């Protein structure tokens, strides 16, 4: 789970879908979005898990990067005249799928 809205996180996810792991990590390094760091960490973690299972990391590509809603934190903020307005902090769930692809 990641504490940023799914709409903003999907912008980063769509950028790296279909790229190799190395290309995706380089692209995320120079991307000026807040979600770029956690997504890069997630991709590198998935690559490390694949390497531990015997896969060749140089051949892996990011075939799927799914971002879905993971619920929200609901709070209330006090307002004038004894009222309260809701605060909804949306969260994302990011799922990475790596598969061997073609070597360029």
Tab-separated table of N, CA and C in Angstrom:
chain	number	residue	atom	x	y	z
A	1	UNK	N	0.825	-1.183	0.000
A	1	UNK	CA	0.000	0.000	0.000
A	1	UNK	C	0.872	1.250	0.000
A	2	UNK	N	0.355	2.279	-0.631
A	2	UNK	CA	1.105	3.523	-0.776
A	2	UNK	C	0.154	4.680	-0.530
A	3	UNK	N	0.555	5.632	0.287
A	3	UNK	CA	-0.334	6.720	0.694
A	3	UNK	C	-0.310	7.886	-0.288
A	4	UNK	N	-0.773	7.646	-1.478
A	4	UNK	CA	-1.021	8.696	-2.462
A	4	UNK	C	-2.181	8.237	-3.333
A	5	UNK	N	-2.867	9.180	-3.936
A	5	UNK	CA	-4.068	8.822	-4.683
A	5	UNK	C	-3.729	7.927	-5.869
A	6	UNK	N	-4.605	6.989	-6.195
A	6	UNK	CA	-4.360	6.105	-7.328
A	6	UNK	C	-4.260	6.863	-8.654
A	7	UNK	N	-4.981	7.946	-8.773
A	7	UNK	CA	-4.964	8.723	-10.019
A	7	UNK	C	-3.567	9.279	-10.305
A	8	UNK	N	-2.896	9.783	-9.281
A	8	UNK	CA	-1.547	10.323	-9.456
A	8	UNK	C	-0.516	9.210	-9.634
A	9	UNK	N	-0.724	8.081	-8.956
A	9	UNK	CA	0.214	6.970	-9.056
A	9	UNK	C	0.126	6.284	-10.413
A	10	UNK	N	-1.072	6.258	-11.013
A	10	UNK	CA	-1.239	5.643	-12.339
A	10	UNK	C	-0.457	6.374	-13.420
A	11	UNK	N	-0.257	7.676	-13.265
A	11	UNK	CA	0.534	8.432	-14.232
A	11	UNK	C	1.965	7.904	-14.294
A	12	UNK	N	2.519	7.564	-13.145
A	12	UNK	CA	3.877	7.015	-13.086
A	12	UNK	C	3.888	5.581	-13.599
A	13	UNK	N	2.859	4.804	-13.252
A	13	UNK	CA	2.812	3.398	-13.645
A	13	UNK	C	2.696	3.245	-15.150
A	14	UNK	N	1.902	4.090	-15.791
A	14	UNK	CA	1.732	3.992	-17.241
A	14	UNK	C	3.010	4.324	-17.994
A	15	UNK	N	3.883	5.110	-17.371
A	15	UNK	CA	5.133	5.501	-18.022
A	15	UNK	C	6.103	4.325	-18.172
A	16	UNK	N	6.133	3.425	-17.193
A	16	UNK	CA	7.151	2.363	-17.193
A	16	UNK	C	6.625	1.006	-17.641
A	17	UNK	N	5.353	0.894	-17.922
A	17	UNK	CA	4.793	-0.386	-18.368
A	17	UNK	C	5.397	-0.782	-19.708
A	18	UNK	N	5.840	-2.028	-19.824
A	18	UNK	CA	6.395	-2.522	-21.070
A	18	UNK	C	7.889	-2.302	-21.237
A	19	UNK	N	8.523	-1.593	-20.331
A	19	UNK	CA	9.969	-1.351	-20.424
A	19	UNK	C	10.726	-2.436	-19.668
A	20	UNK	N	12.008	-2.550	-19.977
A	20	UNK	CA	12.841	-3.474	-19.206
A	20	UNK	C	13.053	-2.891	-17.808
A	21	UNK	N	13.517	-3.715	-16.899
A	21	UNK	CA	13.687	-3.275	-15.515
A	21	UNK	C	14.712	-2.142	-15.438
A	22	UNK	N	15.812	-2.267	-16.172
A	22	UNK	CA	16.841	-1.232	-16.137
A	22	UNK	C	16.317	0.088	-16.710
A	23	UNK	N	15.602	0.021	-17.843
A	23	UNK	CA	15.049	1.237	-18.451
A	23	UNK	C	14.023	1.887	-17.536
A	24	UNK	N	13.204	1.081	-16.881
A	24	UNK	CA	12.172	1.610	-15.985
A	24	UNK	C	12.804	2.325	-14.796
A	25	UNK	N	13.855	1.745	-14.229
A	25	UNK	CA	14.508	2.370	-13.079
A	25	UNK	C	15.198	3.676	-13.464
A	26	UNK	N	15.786	3.729	-14.659
A	26	UNK	CA	16.416	4.971	-15.112
A	26	UNK	C	15.361	6.041	-15.359
A	27	UNK	N	14.244	5.659	-15.976
A	27	UNK	CA	13.170	6.621	-16.242
A	27	UNK	C	12.592	7.165	-14.938
A	28	UNK	N	12.441	6.311	-13.940
A	28	UNK	CA	11.873	6.754	-12.669
A	28	UNK	C	12.844	7.612	-11.869
A	29	UNK	N	14.137	7.433	-12.095
A	29	UNK	CA	15.130	8.237	-11.386
A	29	UNK	C	14.995	9.714	-11.743
A	30	UNK	N	14.696	10.005	-13.005
A	30	UNK	CA	14.649	11.388	-13.465
A	30	UNK	C	13.229	11.943	-13.554
A	31	UNK	N	12.234	11.204	-13.101
A	31	UNK	CA	10.852	11.654	-13.163
A	31	UNK	C	10.527	12.518	-11.940
A	32	UNK	N	10.036	13.744	-12.143
A	32	UNK	CA	9.770	14.628	-10.996
A	32	UNK	C	8.392	14.420	-10.380
A	33	UNK	N	8.032	13.191	-10.082
A	33	UNK	CA	6.758	12.887	-9.439
A	33	UNK	C	7.039	12.237	-8.089
A	34	UNK	N	6.163	12.454	-7.126
A	34	UNK	CA	6.374	11.908	-5.782
A	34	UNK	C	6.288	10.392	-5.768
A	35	UNK	N	5.472	9.824	-6.635
A	35	UNK	CA	5.279	8.376	-6.654
A	35	UNK	C	6.423	7.637	-7.348
A	36	UNK	N	7.334	8.357	-8.002
A	36	UNK	CA	8.413	7.704	-8.749
A	36	UNK	C	9.345	6.919	-7.830
A	37	UNK	N	9.663	7.446	-6.671
A	37	UNK	CA	10.569	6.774	-5.744
A	37	UNK	C	10.013	5.457	-5.226
A	38	UNK	N	8.797	5.454	-4.661
A	38	UNK	CA	8.242	4.185	-4.170
A	38	UNK	C	7.995	3.151	-5.268
A	39	UNK	N	7.621	3.581	-6.471
A	39	UNK	CA	7.409	2.636	-7.571
A	39	UNK	C	8.748	2.036	-8.000
A	40	UNK	N	9.799	2.857	-8.033
A	40	UNK	CA	11.135	2.350	-8.373
A	40	UNK	C	11.612	1.345	-7.326
A	41	UNK	N	11.344	1.625	-6.066
A	41	UNK	CA	11.724	0.712	-4.999
A	41	UNK	C	10.980	-0.618	-5.121
A	42	UNK	N	9.719	-0.533	-5.511
A	42	UNK	CA	8.912	-1.735	-5.683
A	42	UNK	C	9.406	-2.580	-6.855
A	43	UNK	N	9.767	-1.927	-7.966
A	43	UNK	CA	10.278	-2.650	-9.143
A	43	UNK	C	11.617	-3.311	-8.825
A	44	UNK	N	12.497	-2.590	-8.126
A	44	UNK	CA	13.792	-3.181	-7.783
A	44	UNK	C	13.632	-4.331	-6.796
A	45	UNK	N	12.651	-4.240	-5.908
A	45	UNK	CA	12.384	-5.339	-4.978
A	45	UNK	C	11.858	-6.562	-5.723
A	46	UNK	N	10.966	-6.334	-6.693
A	46	UNK	CA	10.448	-7.449	-7.489
A	46	UNK	C	11.559	-8.092	-8.313
A	47	UNK	N	12.490	-7.280	-8.826
A	47	UNK	CA	13.618	-7.811	-9.589
A	47	UNK	C	14.543	-8.634	-8.683
A	48	UNK	N	14.745	-8.172	-7.455
A	48	UNK	CA	15.584	-8.919	-6.512
A	48	UNK	C	14.929	-10.256	-6.148
A	49	UNK	N	13.603	-10.258	-6.006
A	49	UNK	CA	12.907	-11.514	-5.727
A	49	UNK	C	13.023	-12.482	-6.898
A	50	UNK	N	12.929	-11.952	-8.116
A	50	UNK	CA	13.063	-12.804	-9.297
A	50	UNK	C	14.480	-13.354	-9.416
A	51	UNK	N	15.465	-12.518	-9.064
A	51	UNK	CA	16.861	-12.970	-9.113
A	51	UNK	C	17.097	-14.081	-8.092
A	52	UNK	N	16.475	-13.974	-6.931
A	52	UNK	CA	16.609	-15.008	-5.900
A	52	UNK	C	15.986	-16.319	-6.345
A	53	UNK	N	14.997	-16.240	-7.236
A	53	UNK	CA	14.357	-17.453	-7.751
A	53	UNK	C	15.064	-18.005	-8.977
A	54	UNK	N	16.158	-17.361	-9.421
A	54	UNK	CA	16.950	-17.895	-10.518
A	54	UNK	C	16.718	-17.241	-11.864
A	55	UNK	N	15.956	-16.156	-11.934
A	55	UNK	CA	15.711	-15.468	-13.205
A	55	UNK	C	16.890	-14.560	-13.546
A	56	UNK	N	17.047	-14.293	-14.846
A	56	UNK	CA	18.062	-13.360	-15.317
A	56	UNK	C	17.452	-11.959	-15.317
A	57	UNK	N	17.962	-11.071	-14.459
A	57	UNK	CA	17.375	-9.740	-14.281
A	57	UNK	C	17.517	-8.901	-15.549
A	58	UNK	N	18.556	-9.133	-16.336
A	58	UNK	CA	18.761	-8.351	-17.553
A	58	UNK	C	17.676	-8.615	-18.597
A	59	UNK	N	17.016	-9.758	-18.521
A	59	UNK	CA	15.981	-10.094	-19.501
A	59	UNK	C	14.574	-9.747	-19.040
A	60	UNK	N	14.407	-9.333	-17.788
A	60	UNK	CA	13.075	-9.078	-17.250
A	60	UNK	C	12.503	-7.756	-17.749
A	61	UNK	N	11.204	-7.761	-18.053
A	61	UNK	CA	10.489	-6.542	-18.411
A	61	UNK	C	9.296	-6.377	-17.473
A	62	UNK	N	8.863	-5.145	-17.328
A	62	UNK	CA	7.706	-4.834	-16.497
A	62	UNK	C	6.463	-5.056	-17.362
A	63	UNK	N	5.858	-6.229	-17.256
A	63	UNK	CA	4.695	-6.532	-18.096
A	63	UNK	C	3.417	-5.960	-17.520
A	64	UNK	N	3.318	-5.891	-16.208
A	64	UNK	CA	2.110	-5.355	-15.593
A	64	UNK	C	2.450	-4.512	-14.388
A	65	UNK	N	1.805	-3.369	-14.298
A	65	UNK	CA	1.969	-2.493	-13.143
A	65	UNK	C	0.579	-1.953	-12.825
A	66	UNK	N	-0.124	-2.646	-11.952
A	66	UNK	CA	-1.514	-2.331	-11.644
A	66	UNK	C	-1.582	-1.423	-10.426
A	67	UNK	N	-2.358	-0.356	-10.553
A	67	UNK	CA	-2.589	0.553	-9.442
A	67	UNK	C	-4.089	0.574	-9.178
A	68	UNK	N	-4.454	0.227	-7.956
A	68	UNK	CA	-5.874	0.214	-7.605
A	68	UNK	C	-6.063	0.895	-6.255
A	69	UNK	N	-7.293	1.184	-5.947
A	69	UNK	CA	-7.605	1.862	-4.698
A	69	UNK	C	-7.462	0.899	-3.521
A	70	UNK	N	-6.868	1.398	-2.445
A	70	UNK	CA	-6.687	0.587	-1.243
A	70	UNK	C	-7.466	1.184	-0.084
A	71	UNK	N	-8.568	1.811	-0.388
A	71	UNK	CA	-9.373	2.428	0.659
A	71	UNK	C	-8.887	3.835	0.951
A	72	UNK	N	-9.369	4.396	2.046
A	72	UNK	CA	-8.957	5.745	2.399
A	72	UNK	C	-9.047	5.954	3.897
A	73	UNK	N	-8.228	6.891	4.376
A	73	UNK	CA	-8.333	7.344	5.746
A	73	UNK	C	-9.446	8.379	5.793
A	74	UNK	N	-10.367	8.216	6.726
A	74	UNK	CA	-11.452	9.183	6.845
A	74	UNK	C	-11.307	9.922	8.179
A	75	UNK	N	-11.225	11.235	8.079
A	75	UNK	CA	-11.131	12.083	9.257
A	75	UNK	C	-12.104	13.241	9.084
A	76	UNK	N	-12.269	14.013	10.140
A	76	UNK	CA	-13.128	15.180	10.059
A	76	UNK	C	-12.382	16.402	10.551
A	77	UNK	N	-12.631	17.515	9.888
A	77	UNK	CA	-12.003	18.767	10.249
A	77	UNK	C	-13.076	19.708	10.810
A	78	UNK	N	-12.852	20.285	11.977
A	78	UNK	CA	-13.850	21.194	12.523
A	78	UNK	C	-13.972	22.462	11.677
A	79	UNK	N	-15.215	22.893	11.501
A	79	UNK	CA	-15.495	24.103	10.729
A	79	UNK	C	-16.336	25.055	11.577
A	80	UNK	N	-16.738	26.119	10.972
A	80	UNK	CA	-17.485	27.148	11.690
A	80	UNK	C	-18.880	26.655	12.084
A	81	UNK	N	-19.438	27.259	13.103
A	81	UNK	CA	-20.798	27.006	13.589
A	81	UNK	C	-21.004	25.551	14.027
A	82	UNK	N	-19.969	24.914	14.546
A	82	UNK	CA	-20.106	23.572	15.083
A	82	UNK	C	-20.221	22.477	14.045
A	83	UNK	N	-19.912	22.787	12.819
A	83	UNK	CA	-19.991	21.786	11.756
A	83	UNK	C	-18.641	21.071	11.603
A	84	UNK	N	-18.661	20.036	10.778
A	84	UNK	CA	-17.426	19.310	10.470
A	84	UNK	C	-17.445	18.937	8.997
A	85	UNK	N	-16.288	19.001	8.357
A	85	UNK	CA	-16.192	18.587	6.959
A	85	UNK	C	-15.259	17.386	6.866
A	86	UNK	N	-15.580	16.441	5.967
A	86	UNK	CA	-14.765	15.219	5.890
A	86	UNK	C	-13.445	15.461	5.164
A	87	UNK	N	-12.434	14.730	5.595
A	87	UNK	CA	-11.137	14.680	4.914
A	87	UNK	C	-10.950	13.238	4.490
A	88	UNK	N	-10.755	13.007	3.196
A	88	UNK	CA	-10.573	11.655	2.664
A	88	UNK	C	-9.176	11.538	2.056
A	89	UNK	N	-8.302	10.824	2.744
A	89	UNK	CA	-6.941	10.603	2.251
A	89	UNK	C	-6.921	9.277	1.514
A	90	UNK	N	-6.842	9.346	0.203
A	90	UNK	CA	-6.892	8.130	-0.607
A	90	UNK	C	-5.544	7.415	-0.603
A	91	UNK	N	-5.603	6.084	-0.723
A	91	UNK	CA	-4.401	5.254	-0.736
A	91	UNK	C	-4.416	4.362	-1.972
A	92	UNK	N	-3.240	3.924	-2.385
A	92	UNK	CA	-3.090	3.084	-3.572
A	92	UNK	C	-2.517	1.737	-3.198
A	93	UNK	N	-2.858	0.742	-4.003
A	93	UNK	CA	-2.241	-0.578	-3.917
A	93	UNK	C	-1.571	-0.809	-5.266
A	94	UNK	N	-0.269	-1.044	-5.268
A	94	UNK	CA	0.506	-1.204	-6.498
A	94	UNK	C	0.949	-2.658	-6.608
A	95	UNK	N	0.676	-3.279	-7.775
A	95	UNK	CA	1.042	-4.682	-8.013
A	95	UNK	C	1.935	-4.730	-9.241
A	96	UNK	N	3.127	-5.287	-9.098
A	96	UNK	CA	4.111	-5.364	-10.183
A	96	UNK	C	4.184	-6.793	-10.697
A	97	UNK	N	4.203	-6.920	-12.041
A	97	UNK	CA	4.384	-8.225	-12.675
A	97	UNK	C	5.594	-8.133	-13.612
A	98	UNK	N	6.571	-8.982	-13.391
A	98	UNK	CA	7.763	-9.040	-14.244
A	98	UNK	C	7.761	-10.345	-15.016
A	99	UNK	N	8.204	-10.273	-16.268
A	99	UNK	CA	8.295	-11.483	-17.103
A	99	UNK	C	9.507	-11.347	-18.015
A	100	UNK	N	10.098	-12.483	-18.397
A	100	UNK	CA	11.229	-12.403	-19.315
A	100	UNK	C	10.780	-11.883	-20.667
A	101	UNK	N	11.571	-10.986	-21.235
A	101	UNK	CA	11.257	-10.407	-22.535
A	101	UNK	C	12.445	-10.487	-23.459
A	102	UNK	N	12.375	-9.776	-24.568
A	102	UNK	CA	13.450	-9.793	-25.548
A	102	UNK	C	14.611	-8.927	-25.090
A	103	UNK	N	15.814	-9.346	-25.435
A	103	UNK	CA	17.018	-8.559	-25.142
A	103	UNK	C	17.245	-7.633	-26.324
A	104	UNK	N	17.434	-6.330	-26.008
A	104	UNK	CA	17.661	-5.355	-27.090
A	104	UNK	C	19.120	-5.223	-27.401
